Coordinates of N, CA and C in Angstrom, one line a residue:
Q101 N 0.8 36.3 20.2 CA 1.8 37.1 21.0 C 2.8 37.8 20.1
V102 N 2.8 39.1 20.2 CA 3.8 39.9 19.4 C 5.2 39.7 20.0
Q103 N 6.2 39.5 19.2 CA 7.5 39.5 19.6 C 8.4 40.4 18.7
L104 N 9.4 41.1 19.3 CA 10.2 42.0 18.7 C 11.7 41.6 18.9
Q105 N 12.5 41.7 17.9 CA 13.9 41.4 17.9 C 14.8 42.4 17.3
E106 N 15.7 43.0 18.0 CA 16.6 44.0 17.5 C 17.8 43.3 16.9
S107 N 18.3 43.9 15.8 CA 19.5 43.3 15.2 C 20.3 44.5 14.6
G108 N 21.6 44.3 14.4 CA 22.5 45.2 13.8 C 23.9 45.1 14.5
P109 N 24.8 45.9 13.9 CA 26.2 45.9 14.4 C 26.3 46.3 15.9
G110 N 27.1 45.6 16.6 CA 27.3 46.0 18.0 C 28.4 47.0 18.3
L111 N 29.2 47.3 17.2 CA 30.2 48.2 17.3 C 30.2 49.2 16.2
V112 N 30.2 50.5 16.4 CA 30.1 51.5 15.4 C 31.2 52.5 15.7
K113 N 31.9 53.0 14.7 CA 32.9 54.0 14.8 C 32.4 55.4 14.9
P114 N 33.0 56.3 15.7 CA 32.6 57.6 15.8 C 32.4 58.3 14.4
S115 N 31.4 59.1 14.3 CA 31.1 59.9 13.1 C 30.3 59.0 12.1
Q116 N 30.2 57.7 12.3 CA 29.5 56.9 11.4 C 28.0 56.8 11.8
T117 N 27.2 56.1 11.1 CA 25.8 55.9 11.3 C 25.5 54.6 12.0
L118 N 24.7 54.7 13.1 CA 24.2 53.5 13.8 C 23.0 53.1 13.1
S119 N 22.9 51.8 12.6 CA 21.7 51.3 11.9 C 21.3 50.0 12.6
L120 N 20.0 50.0 13.0 CA 19.4 48.8 13.7 C 18.1 48.5 13.0
T121 N 17.7 47.2 13.1 CA 16.5 46.7 12.6 C 15.7 46.0 13.7
C122 N 14.4 46.2 13.7 CA 13.5 45.5 14.6 C 12.6 44.7 13.8
A123 N 12.7 43.4 13.9 CA 11.8 42.4 13.3 C 10.6 42.1 14.2
V124 N 9.4 42.2 13.6 CA 8.2 42.1 14.4 C 7.5 40.8 13.9
S125 N 7.1 39.9 14.8 CA 6.4 38.8 14.5 C 5.1 38.7 15.4
G126 N 4.1 38.0 14.9 CA 2.9 37.8 15.7 C 1.9 38.9 15.6
G127 N 2.2 39.9 14.7 CA 1.3 41.0 14.5 C 1.9 41.9 13.4
S128 N 1.0 42.7 12.8 CA 1.4 43.6 11.7 C 1.7 45.0 12.2
I129 N 2.8 45.5 11.7 CA 3.2 46.9 12.0 C 2.2 47.9 11.5
T130 N 1.3 47.5 10.6 CA 0.3 48.4 10.1 C -1.0 48.3 10.8
T131 N -1.1 47.5 11.9 CA -2.3 47.4 12.7 C -2.7 48.8 13.3
D132 N -4.0 49.1 13.2 CA -4.5 50.4 13.8 C -4.1 50.5 15.2
S133 N -3.8 51.8 15.6 CA -3.5 52.2 16.9 C -2.1 51.8 17.5
L134 N -1.3 51.1 16.7 CA 0.0 50.7 17.1 C 1.1 51.6 16.6
Y135 N 2.1 51.8 17.5 CA 3.2 52.7 17.2 C 4.5 51.9 17.6
W136 N 5.5 52.1 16.8 CA 6.7 51.3 16.9 C 7.9 52.2 17.2
S137 N 8.5 51.9 18.4 CA 9.4 52.9 19.0 C 10.8 52.3 19.2
W138 N 11.7 53.2 19.2 CA 13.1 52.9 19.6 C 13.4 53.7 20.9
I139 N 14.0 52.9 21.9 CA 14.3 53.4 23.2 C 15.7 52.9 23.5
R140 N 16.5 53.7 24.2 CA 17.8 53.3 24.6 C 18.1 53.5 26.1
Q141 N 19.0 52.7 26.6 CA 19.4 52.8 28.0 C 20.9 53.0 28.2
F142 N 21.3 54.1 28.7 CA 22.7 54.3 29.0 C 23.1 53.4 30.2
P143 N 24.4 53.1 30.3 CA 24.9 52.3 31.4 C 24.5 52.9 32.7
G144 N 23.8 52.1 33.5 CA 23.5 52.5 34.9 C 22.4 53.6 34.9
K145 N 21.7 53.9 33.8 CA 20.7 55.0 33.7 C 19.4 54.4 33.3
G146 N 18.4 55.3 33.3 CA 17.1 54.9 32.9 C 16.9 54.9 31.4
L147 N 15.7 54.8 31.0 CA 15.3 54.7 29.5 C 15.2 56.1 28.9
E148 N 15.6 56.2 27.6 CA 15.5 57.4 26.9 C 14.8 57.1 25.6
W149 N 13.6 57.7 25.4 CA 12.9 57.5 24.1 C 13.6 58.2 23.0
L150 N 13.7 57.6 21.8 CA 14.4 58.1 20.7 C 13.4 58.6 19.6
G151 N 12.5 57.8 19.3 CA 11.5 58.1 18.3 C 10.5 57.0 18.0
T152 N 9.6 57.3 17.2 CA 8.5 56.3 16.9 C 8.0 56.5 15.5
I153 N 7.6 55.3 14.9 CA 6.9 55.4 13.6 C 5.5 54.7 13.8
G154 N 4.5 55.3 13.3 CA 3.2 54.8 13.6 C 2.7 53.9 12.5
Y155 N 1.5 53.2 12.8 CA 0.9 52.3 11.9 C 0.5 53.0 10.6
D156 N 0.3 54.4 10.7 CA 0.0 55.2 9.5 C 1.2 55.9 8.9
D157 N 2.4 55.5 9.3 CA 3.6 56.0 8.8 C 4.0 57.3 9.3
S158 N 3.3 57.8 10.3 CA 3.7 59.0 11.0 C 5.0 58.8 11.8
T159 N 5.7 59.8 12.0 CA 7.0 59.7 12.7 C 7.1 60.8 13.8
Y160 N 7.8 60.5 14.9 CA 8.0 61.4 16.0 C 9.4 61.2 16.5
Y161 N 10.1 62.2 16.8 CA 11.5 62.1 17.3 C 11.7 62.9 18.5
R162 N 12.7 62.4 19.3 CA 13.1 63.2 20.5 C 13.8 64.5 19.9
T163 N 13.3 65.6 20.4 CA 13.7 66.9 19.9 C 15.3 67.1 19.8
S164 N 15.9 66.7 20.9 CA 17.4 66.9 21.0 C 18.1 66.0 20.0
L165 N 17.5 65.0 19.4 CA 18.1 64.0 18.5 C 17.5 64.1 17.1
K166 N 16.6 64.9 16.9 CA 15.8 64.9 15.6 C 16.7 65.0 14.4
S167 N 17.7 65.9 14.5 CA 18.6 66.1 13.3 C 19.4 64.9 13.0
R168 N 19.6 64.0 13.9 CA 20.4 62.8 13.7 C 19.7 61.5 13.5
T169 N 18.4 61.6 13.7 CA 17.6 60.3 13.8 C 16.6 60.2 12.6
S170 N 16.6 58.9 12.1 CA 15.6 58.6 11.1 C 15.0 57.2 11.4
I171 N 13.7 57.1 11.4 CA 13.0 55.9 11.6 C 12.2 55.6 10.4
A172 N 12.3 54.4 9.9 CA 11.5 54.0 8.7 C 11.0 52.6 8.9
R173 N 10.1 52.2 8.0 CA 9.5 50.9 8.1 C 9.5 50.2 6.8
D174 N 9.5 48.9 6.8 CA 9.4 48.0 5.7 C 8.2 47.1 5.9
T175 N 7.0 47.5 5.4 CA 5.8 46.7 5.7 C 5.8 45.3 5.1
A176 N 6.5 45.2 3.9 CA 6.6 43.9 3.3 C 7.4 42.9 4.2
K177 N 8.4 43.4 4.9 CA 9.1 42.5 5.8 C 8.6 42.6 7.3
N178 N 7.7 43.5 7.5 CA 7.1 43.7 8.8 C 8.2 44.0 9.9
Q179 N 9.0 45.0 9.5 CA 10.1 45.4 10.4 C 10.2 46.9 10.3
F180 N 10.9 47.5 11.2 CA 11.2 48.9 11.2 C 12.6 49.2 11.6
T181 N 13.2 50.3 11.2 CA 14.6 50.5 11.4 C 14.9 51.8 12.1
L182 N 16.1 51.9 12.6 CA 16.6 53.1 13.3 C 18.0 53.5 12.6
Q183 N 18.1 54.7 12.3 CA 19.4 55.2 11.8 C 19.8 56.5 12.7
L184 N 20.9 56.4 13.3 CA 21.4 57.5 14.2 C 22.7 57.9 13.6
S185 N 22.8 59.0 13.0 CA 24.0 59.5 12.3 C 25.0 60.2 13.2
S186 N 26.2 60.4 12.8 CA 27.2 61.2 13.5 C 27.4 60.8 14.9
V187 N 27.5 59.5 15.2 CA 27.5 59.0 16.5 C 28.8 59.3 17.2
T188 N 28.8 59.4 18.5 CA 29.9 59.6 19.4 C 29.9 58.6 20.5
P189 N 30.9 58.4 21.3 CA 30.9 57.5 22.4 C 29.7 57.7 23.3
E190 N 29.2 58.9 23.4 CA 28.0 59.2 24.2 C 26.8 58.5 23.8
D191 N 26.8 57.9 22.6 CA 25.6 57.2 22.1 C 25.7 55.7 22.4
T192 N 26.8 55.3 23.1 CA 26.9 53.9 23.6 C 25.8 53.6 24.6
A193 N 25.0 52.5 24.3 CA 23.8 52.2 25.1 C 23.3 50.9 24.6
V194 N 22.3 50.4 25.4 CA 21.5 49.2 25.0 C 20.3 49.8 24.3
Y195 N 20.1 49.4 23.0 CA 19.0 49.9 22.2 C 17.8 48.9 22.2
Y196 N 16.6 49.4 22.5 CA 15.4 48.5 22.5 C 14.5 49.0 21.4
C197 N 13.7 48.1 20.8 CA 12.5 48.4 20.1 C 11.3 48.0 20.9
A198 N 10.2 48.6 20.7 CA 9.0 48.4 21.5 C 7.8 48.7 20.8
K199 N 6.7 48.0 21.1 CA 5.4 48.3 20.6 C 4.6 49.2 21.5
Y200 N 4.1 50.3 21.0 CA 3.3 51.2 21.8 C 1.9 51.3 21.3
Y201 N 1.0 51.1 22.3 CA -0.5 51.2 21.9 C -1.0 52.6 22.3
Y202 N -1.7 53.3 21.4 CA -2.3 54.5 21.7 C -3.7 54.6 21.0
N203 N -4.7 54.9 21.8 CA -6.0 55.1 21.3 C -6.7 56.2 22.0
A204 N -6.9 57.3 21.4 CA -7.5 58.5 22.0 C -8.9 58.2 22.5
Y205 N -9.7 57.4 21.7 CA -11.1 57.1 22.0 C -11.2 56.4 23.4
Y206 N -10.3 55.4 23.6 CA -10.3 54.7 24.9 C -9.5 55.4 25.9
G207 N -8.7 56.4 25.6 CA -7.9 57.1 26.5 C -6.8 56.2 27.1
R208 N -6.3 55.3 26.3 CA -5.3 54.4 26.8 C -4.0 54.4 25.9
R209 N -2.9 54.4 26.6 CA -1.6 54.3 25.9 C -0.7 53.5 26.8
A210 N 0.1 52.6 26.2 CA 1.1 51.8 26.9 C 2.1 51.1 26.0
Y211 N 3.2 50.9 26.6 CA 4.2 50.0 25.9 C 3.8 48.6 26.2
E212 N 3.4 47.8 25.2 CA 2.8 46.5 25.5 C 3.9 45.4 25.2
H213 N 4.8 45.6 24.4 CA 5.8 44.6 24.1 C 7.2 45.2 23.9
W214 N 8.2 44.5 24.3 CA 9.6 45.0 24.1 C 10.5 43.9 23.5
G215 N 11.5 44.3 22.8 CA 12.5 43.4 22.4 C 13.5 43.3 23.6
Q216 N 14.4 42.4 23.4 CA 15.4 42.1 24.5 C 16.5 43.1 24.6
G217 N 16.6 43.9 23.6 CA 17.7 44.9 23.6 C 18.9 44.4 22.9
T218 N 19.7 45.4 22.4 CA 21.0 45.0 21.8 C 22.0 46.1 22.2
Q219 N 23.2 45.7 22.6 CA 24.2 46.6 23.0 C 24.9 47.2 21.8
V220 N 25.0 48.5 21.8 CA 25.8 49.2 20.7 C 26.8 50.0 21.4
T221 N 28.1 49.8 21.0 CA 29.2 50.5 21.5 C 29.8 51.4 20.4
V222 N 30.0 52.7 20.7 CA 30.6 53.6 19.7 C 32.0 53.8 20.2
S223 N 33.0 53.3 19.4 CA 34.4 53.4 19.8 C 35.2 53.3 18.5
S224 N 36.4 53.9 18.5 CA 37.3 53.8 17.4 C 38.4 52.7 17.7

């Protein structure tokens, strides 16, 4: 059973960089067809996808946030990270990491596992 756990500071000052880590256990982040994503949820709102890093080290970002977002992985530690720069109070949200399966051959894609989420507040 794959498990994901987010970690990082819960409070970030405006203009600074939000940095989070997702530790993955029970499976390798380099496994074929797996993509590792960051998603956030604003208070009282739905989910917003931020970006993804694939098993092959490919990356994908939400267009509106691409200039501020960087996702990387550490295969030795089996974890991946999120850096969101120049944050404002509008970035306050619960941040989730998740495992996404995509296989064009089988025509199947799905978020199969989620972390519990971590609250990040941007405030001075």
